[in-house]
């Protein structure tokens, strides 16, 4: 059975039909901007033979396109993909909060308004990128400012901020706007947590005044298909960073976390079980010089699985890498 949604990697933008949305990864140079909604992730690729990589979601279903709430989107009957960039300087006058917090809250409010207007209410997966993620301004780290704005928007839009929340990543880039892409559906996601980790939405206030709003993974259901989205996963056990300063140890611990999340997802999934060797991975490495160690460690754990490596910052200063993944299976109709 052919899948209705598949992801494809290419060195040039695909425009052969069926493009739904995706990402452009690479240095902020001359990468062609595709016609479809593309999240521009300006982060150096590591170990890549091309300076850019286009990750494109393709669909066999009819697609509608639009731009509302300053969000570029495409949708089928049941699934919507959107991208928005927010300029923090538009929020300099926000009362009692940082421009980033205000921009983050506004970004999520726009996403929720679009999803309500389109009748596709369930946020499945969100990709968040922001500049200087570990920088402290006004006494609070920027990632923590982002978390306040994001949680405010979930609560203000009458969506809970615990339990039924999307899979996500939140990654630091060298510059650029607050940049958010998302996939949403007409059916709810099945959230999956990790028994080795405190749920991020229950983190204690040591990690910021408001907890991050994401689940460790989500099982989602386009028609006749099951996709497992595994959120950004790091070397955290309970709620604490483990193996500070040890990138190989962090890589192994992150994969132990992903293995635990895959086990938890496999207890709920409707298709044949997911396997670590058959996931597609994206790895964010804080220090480019750690790339070879990370690649060798990961290869020993997942073999020939497809892995894309980029240099980027992680949301805690003591984390040296973060790994996200997904896989897609056909369902028996
Ligand atoms: C962690 O487990 C690592 O704020 O959306 C991973 C995935 C992390 C998503 C987010 C943060 C986020 O807390 C950081």
Short mmCIF file of C-alpha atoms and ligand atoms in Angstrom, two decimals:
data_model
loop_
_atom_site.label_atom_id
_atom_site.label_comp_id
_atom_site.label_asym_id
_atom_site.label_seq_id
_atom_site.Cartn_x
_atom_site.Cartn_y
_atom_site.Cartn_z
CA UNK A 1 0.00 0.00 0.00
CA UNK A 2 1.42 3.42 -0.85
CA UNK A 3 1.67 6.06 1.87
CA UNK A 4 -0.27 9.29 1.50
CA UNK A 5 2.47 11.34 3.17
CA UNK A 6 6.17 10.66 2.70
CA UNK A 7 9.26 12.70 3.48
CA UNK A 8 12.02 13.06 0.92
CA UNK A 9 15.55 14.50 1.14
CA UNK A 10 17.08 16.29 -1.86
CA UNK A 11 19.88 18.73 -2.65
CA UNK A 12 17.62 20.97 -4.75
CA UNK A 13 14.02 21.92 -4.05
CA UNK A 14 11.50 19.42 -5.36
CA UNK A 15 8.76 20.89 -7.55
CA UNK A 16 7.47 17.78 -9.26
CA UNK A 17 4.00 17.86 -7.71
CA UNK A 18 2.56 16.74 -4.43
CA UNK A 19 4.79 19.01 -2.32
CA UNK A 20 3.08 19.71 0.96
CA UNK A 21 5.73 21.56 2.93
CA UNK A 22 9.06 21.01 4.55
CA UNK A 23 12.38 22.50 5.52
CA UNK A 24 15.48 23.99 3.94
CA UNK A 25 18.52 23.14 6.04
CA UNK A 26 21.89 24.78 5.55
CA UNK A 27 23.97 27.91 5.69
CA UNK A 28 22.32 31.28 5.05
CA UNK A 29 23.68 31.54 1.53
CA UNK A 30 22.00 30.89 -1.79
CA UNK A 31 19.64 28.02 -1.22
CA UNK A 32 16.71 28.37 -3.61
CA UNK A 33 13.46 29.10 -1.77
CA UNK A 34 10.79 26.61 -2.82
CA UNK A 35 7.22 27.50 -3.74
CA UNK A 36 5.86 25.28 -0.98
CA UNK A 37 5.92 26.35 2.69
CA UNK A 38 9.54 25.81 3.69
CA UNK A 39 11.00 26.35 7.12
CA UNK A 40 14.39 27.96 6.59
CA UNK A 41 16.76 26.42 9.13
CA UNK A 42 19.97 28.38 8.75
CA UNK A 43 22.34 26.00 10.48
CA UNK A 44 25.58 24.56 9.10
CA UNK A 45 25.21 20.99 7.85
CA UNK A 46 27.77 18.56 9.25
CA UNK A 47 29.23 15.74 7.15
CA UNK A 48 26.99 16.59 4.21
CA UNK A 49 28.09 16.46 0.59
CA UNK A 50 25.80 19.39 -0.24
CA UNK A 51 25.58 22.82 1.43
CA UNK A 52 21.79 22.60 1.56
CA UNK A 53 19.27 19.90 2.11
CA UNK A 54 15.57 20.10 1.37
CA UNK A 55 13.38 17.89 3.48
CA UNK A 56 10.04 17.77 1.71
CA UNK A 57 6.76 16.21 2.75
CA UNK A 58 4.99 14.87 -0.32
CA UNK A 59 1.40 13.80 -0.56
CA UNK A 60 -0.65 11.86 -3.08
CA UNK A 61 -3.79 13.76 -2.02
CA UNK A 62 -5.19 17.02 -3.48
CA UNK A 63 -3.56 20.07 -1.86
CA UNK A 64 -4.90 23.55 -1.12
CA UNK A 65 -2.52 26.44 -0.31
CA UNK A 66 -2.92 29.78 1.43
CA UNK A 67 -1.45 32.47 3.59
CA UNK A 68 -3.34 33.63 6.70
CA UNK A 69 -2.20 35.02 10.04
CA UNK A 70 1.17 35.51 8.22
CA UNK A 71 1.43 31.72 8.06
CA UNK A 72 2.21 30.00 4.76
CA UNK A 73 0.24 26.78 4.72
CA UNK A 74 -0.79 23.86 2.62
CA UNK A 75 -3.47 21.34 3.50
CA UNK A 76 -5.24 18.22 2.38
CA UNK A 77 -8.70 17.33 3.71
CA UNK A 78 -7.16 16.02 6.91
CA UNK A 79 -3.67 17.43 7.42
CA UNK A 80 -2.20 20.96 7.43
CA UNK A 81 1.45 22.06 7.35
CA UNK A 82 2.37 25.68 8.07
CA UNK A 83 5.43 27.89 8.53
CA UNK A 84 5.71 31.30 10.18
CA UNK A 85 8.54 33.65 11.02
CA UNK A 86 8.13 36.31 13.69
CA UNK A 87 10.35 39.37 13.92
CA UNK A 88 11.02 40.04 17.59
CA UNK A 89 11.62 43.74 16.88
CA UNK A 90 7.88 44.04 16.16
CA UNK A 91 7.30 43.32 19.87
CA UNK A 92 9.69 45.79 21.50
CA UNK A 93 6.87 47.65 23.22
CA UNK A 94 5.24 44.62 24.81
CA UNK A 95 4.26 45.51 28.39
CA UNK A 96 5.89 43.53 31.21
CA UNK A 97 7.43 40.94 28.95
CA UNK A 98 10.35 40.43 26.64
CA UNK A 99 9.95 40.80 22.87
CA UNK A 100 10.68 37.07 22.46
CA UNK A 101 8.02 36.07 24.98
CA UNK A 102 5.47 38.32 23.25
CA UNK A 103 6.44 37.04 19.79
CA UNK A 104 6.21 33.41 20.94
CA UNK A 105 2.77 33.89 22.44
CA UNK A 106 1.56 35.71 19.32
CA UNK A 107 3.00 33.02 17.02
CA UNK A 108 1.11 30.26 18.81
CA UNK A 109 -2.10 32.31 19.01
CA UNK A 110 -1.90 32.74 15.23
CA UNK A 111 -1.34 29.03 14.72
CA UNK A 112 -4.36 28.18 16.88
CA UNK A 113 -6.55 30.75 15.08
CA UNK A 114 -5.53 29.32 11.69
CA UNK A 115 -6.18 25.75 12.81
CA UNK A 116 -9.61 26.71 14.20
CA UNK A 117 -10.49 28.58 10.99
CA UNK A 118 -9.39 25.64 8.84
CA UNK A 119 -11.20 23.08 11.00
CA UNK A 120 -7.97 21.16 11.61
CA UNK A 121 -7.72 21.63 15.36
CA UNK A 122 -5.11 19.11 16.50
CA UNK A 123 -1.49 20.21 16.61
CA UNK A 124 0.66 17.11 16.01
CA UNK A 125 4.27 18.24 15.69
CA UNK A 126 5.99 21.65 16.04
CA UNK A 127 9.52 22.65 15.01
CA UNK A 128 10.71 25.78 16.92
CA UNK A 129 13.93 27.69 16.10
CA UNK A 130 15.17 30.87 17.74
CA UNK A 131 18.36 32.91 17.82
CA UNK A 132 20.63 32.98 20.89
CA UNK A 133 18.58 30.40 22.77
CA UNK A 134 20.89 30.33 25.81
CA UNK A 135 21.38 34.10 26.07
CA UNK A 136 20.08 35.72 29.24
CA UNK A 137 18.29 39.04 28.76
CA UNK A 138 16.46 40.92 31.51
CA UNK A 139 17.50 38.19 33.95
CA UNK A 140 15.94 35.25 32.08
CA UNK A 141 17.37 32.87 29.47
CA UNK A 142 15.69 33.30 26.08
CA UNK A 143 14.54 29.66 25.93
CA UNK A 144 12.71 30.27 29.21
CA UNK A 145 11.14 33.45 27.79
CA UNK A 146 9.93 31.40 24.82
CA UNK A 147 8.43 28.81 27.19
CA UNK A 148 6.37 31.47 28.97
CA UNK A 149 4.94 32.83 25.71
CA UNK A 150 4.22 29.37 24.32
CA UNK A 151 2.45 28.17 27.46
CA UNK A 152 0.44 31.40 27.72
CA UNK A 153 -0.87 30.86 24.19
CA UNK A 154 -1.86 27.23 24.86
CA UNK A 155 -3.75 28.26 28.00
CA UNK A 156 -5.21 31.43 26.46
CA UNK A 157 -6.49 29.43 23.49
CA UNK A 158 -8.22 27.00 25.88
CA UNK A 159 -5.88 24.18 25.06
CA UNK A 160 -4.35 22.38 27.98
CA UNK A 161 -0.61 22.74 28.52
CA UNK A 162 -0.14 19.22 29.87
CA UNK A 163 -0.89 15.73 28.60
CA UNK A 164 -2.40 16.28 25.20
CA UNK A 165 0.33 18.51 23.73
CA UNK A 166 2.28 18.18 20.48
CA UNK A 167 5.64 16.58 19.89
CA UNK A 168 8.22 19.34 19.36
CA UNK A 169 11.79 20.55 19.28
CA UNK A 170 13.16 23.94 20.32
CA UNK A 171 16.58 24.68 18.88
CA UNK A 172 18.96 27.64 18.87
CA UNK A 173 20.38 29.14 15.69
CA UNK A 174 23.08 31.77 15.25
CA UNK A 175 20.56 34.38 14.12
CA UNK A 176 17.29 34.97 12.36
CA UNK A 177 13.68 35.29 13.37
CA UNK A 178 11.62 33.13 15.66
CA UNK A 179 10.79 30.44 13.15
CA UNK A 180 8.05 27.87 13.68
CA UNK A 181 6.74 25.07 11.47
CA UNK A 182 3.93 22.72 12.41
CA UNK A 183 1.86 19.80 11.22
CA UNK A 184 -1.73 19.46 12.39
CA UNK A 185 -4.62 17.11 11.72
CA UNK A 186 -8.37 16.59 12.01
CA UNK A 187 -7.76 13.62 14.31
CA UNK A 188 -6.06 13.96 17.71
CA UNK A 189 -2.48 12.83 18.18
CA UNK A 190 -1.81 10.10 20.69
CA UNK A 191 0.84 11.61 22.99
CA UNK A 192 3.61 9.32 24.25
CA UNK A 193 5.78 9.97 27.30
CA UNK A 194 9.11 8.49 28.39
CA UNK A 195 9.18 6.46 31.64
CA UNK A 196 12.87 7.44 32.08
CA UNK A 197 12.05 11.16 32.06
CA UNK A 198 9.77 13.53 33.93
CA UNK A 199 7.28 14.84 31.38
CA UNK A 200 8.62 18.18 30.16
CA UNK A 201 5.31 19.86 30.97
CA UNK A 202 5.88 18.80 34.60
CA UNK A 203 9.50 20.01 34.89
CA UNK A 204 10.15 21.80 38.20
CA UNK A 205 10.71 25.57 38.12
CA UNK A 206 14.52 25.05 38.30
CA UNK A 207 14.31 25.03 34.50
CA UNK A 208 12.28 28.21 34.18
CA UNK A 209 9.13 29.83 35.51
CA UNK A 210 6.94 27.89 33.03
CA UNK A 211 7.42 24.35 31.84
CA UNK A 212 7.94 23.55 28.17
CA UNK A 213 4.74 22.53 26.37
CA UNK A 214 5.52 19.33 24.45
CA UNK A 215 5.13 15.59 24.67
CA UNK A 216 8.04 13.18 24.19
CA UNK A 217 6.46 11.72 21.04
CA UNK A 218 3.19 11.63 19.16
CA UNK A 219 1.49 8.93 17.11
CA UNK A 220 -0.60 10.59 14.40
CA UNK A 221 -3.00 9.26 11.82
CA UNK A 222 -3.31 10.62 8.32
CA UNK A 223 -5.77 8.33 6.48
CA UNK A 224 -4.47 4.75 6.27
CA UNK A 225 -1.16 5.78 7.80
CA UNK A 226 0.56 5.98 11.16
CA UNK A 227 3.42 8.41 11.76
CA UNK A 228 5.57 8.38 14.90
CA UNK A 229 7.11 11.78 15.64
CA UNK A 230 9.78 11.65 18.34
CA UNK A 231 10.47 15.07 19.88
CA UNK A 232 13.92 16.50 20.36
CA UNK A 233 15.53 14.08 22.82
CA UNK A 234 18.56 14.87 24.96
CA UNK A 235 20.72 13.46 27.74
CA UNK A 236 18.15 14.05 30.46
CA UNK A 237 17.13 11.42 33.03
CA UNK A 238 14.31 12.38 35.38
CA UNK A 239 14.57 16.11 34.83
CA UNK A 240 18.34 16.40 35.16
CA UNK A 241 21.07 16.66 32.56
CA UNK A 242 23.42 13.66 32.77
CA UNK A 243 26.96 13.29 31.33
CA UNK A 244 27.77 17.03 31.28
CA UNK A 245 30.88 17.61 29.15
CA UNK A 246 30.77 14.06 27.69
CA UNK A 247 29.33 14.14 24.19
CA UNK A 248 29.57 10.37 23.64
CA UNK A 249 27.83 9.72 26.95
CA UNK A 250 25.13 12.23 26.03
CA UNK A 251 24.66 10.60 22.63
CA UNK A 252 24.21 7.14 24.19
CA UNK A 253 21.84 8.48 26.86
CA UNK A 254 19.77 10.34 24.24
CA UNK A 255 19.45 7.11 22.26
CA UNK A 256 18.50 5.20 25.42
CA UNK A 257 15.74 7.78 25.84
CA UNK A 258 14.62 7.38 22.23
CA UNK A 259 14.63 3.58 22.67
CA UNK A 260 12.38 3.98 25.73
CA UNK A 261 10.03 6.31 23.83
CA UNK A 262 9.85 3.88 20.89
CA UNK A 263 9.00 1.06 23.35
CA UNK A 264 6.25 3.19 24.87
CA UNK A 265 4.92 4.09 21.40
CA UNK A 266 4.99 0.44 20.32
CA UNK A 267 2.66 -0.43 23.20
CA UNK A 268 0.06 1.92 21.67
CA UNK A 269 0.73 1.75 17.94
CA UNK A 270 -1.70 0.23 15.44
CA UNK A 271 0.83 -0.84 12.79
CA UNK A 272 3.76 -3.27 13.11
CA UNK A 273 6.21 -2.03 15.75
CA UNK A 274 8.71 0.78 15.14
CA UNK A 275 12.40 -0.07 15.21
CA UNK A 276 15.37 2.17 16.11
CA UNK A 277 17.12 1.04 12.93
CA UNK A 278 14.26 2.19 10.70
CA UNK A 279 13.74 5.76 11.98
CA UNK A 280 14.80 8.93 10.13
CA UNK A 281 16.95 11.05 12.44
CA UNK A 282 17.93 14.71 12.67
CA UNK A 283 20.79 15.40 15.09
CA UNK A 284 21.68 18.86 16.41
CA UNK A 285 25.32 19.08 17.58
CA UNK A 286 26.32 22.13 19.62
CA UNK A 287 30.03 22.04 18.76
CA UNK A 288 30.90 21.19 15.15
CA UNK A 289 34.14 19.60 16.43
CA UNK A 290 32.10 16.88 18.16
CA UNK A 291 30.54 15.72 14.88
CA UNK A 292 32.76 12.68 14.20
CA UNK A 293 32.37 11.33 17.74
CA UNK A 294 28.61 11.73 17.54
CA UNK A 295 28.36 10.14 14.09
CA UNK A 296 30.51 7.14 15.10
CA UNK A 297 28.50 6.61 18.29
CA UNK A 298 25.19 6.84 16.50
CA UNK A 299 26.30 4.54 13.68
CA UNK A 300 27.19 1.88 16.23
CA UNK A 301 23.63 2.14 17.63
CA UNK A 302 21.42 2.57 14.56
CA UNK A 303 23.55 1.23 11.70
CA UNK A 304 22.58 2.52 8.30
CA UNK A 305 19.54 4.56 9.39
CA UNK A 306 19.12 7.90 7.61
CA UNK A 307 20.67 10.68 9.75
CA UNK A 308 21.00 14.39 9.02
CA UNK A 309 23.48 16.33 11.19
CA UNK A 310 23.44 20.08 11.73
CA UNK A 311 25.30 22.43 14.04
CA UNK A 312 22.91 24.23 16.37
CA UNK A 313 22.45 25.22 20.01
CA UNK A 314 20.49 23.14 22.49
CA UNK A 315 18.06 24.59 25.03
CA UNK A 316 20.16 23.88 28.13
CA UNK A 317 23.73 25.16 28.15
CA UNK A 318 25.02 21.81 29.45
CA UNK A 319 23.45 19.78 26.62
CA UNK A 320 25.85 19.03 23.77
CA UNK A 321 23.38 17.42 21.39
CA UNK A 322 19.73 16.66 20.75
CA UNK A 323 18.24 13.97 18.52
CA UNK A 324 14.78 13.86 16.93
CA UNK A 325 13.28 11.21 14.71
CA UNK A 326 10.21 10.02 12.88
CA UNK A 327 8.94 7.01 10.98
CA UNK A 328 5.87 6.28 8.96
CA UNK A 329 3.92 3.02 8.47
CA UNK A 330 0.96 2.05 6.34
CA UNK A 331 -2.16 0.88 8.17
CA UNK A 332 -4.32 -2.00 7.01
CA UNK A 333 -7.53 -0.44 5.75
C1 LIG B 1 14.28 18.39 26.98
O1 LIG B 1 14.03 17.19 27.00
C2 LIG B 1 15.24 18.86 25.93
O2 LIG B 1 10.84 23.13 24.38
O3 LIG B 1 9.79 22.25 22.67
C3 LIG B 1 13.37 18.92 23.58
C4 LIG B 1 12.25 18.92 22.75
C5 LIG B 1 13.62 20.01 24.38
C6 LIG B 1 11.38 20.01 22.73
C7 LIG B 1 10.69 22.25 23.52
C8 LIG B 1 12.75 21.11 24.34
C9 LIG B 1 11.64 21.11 23.53
O4 LIG B 1 13.80 19.21 27.78
C10 LIG B 1 14.82 20.07 25.24
#
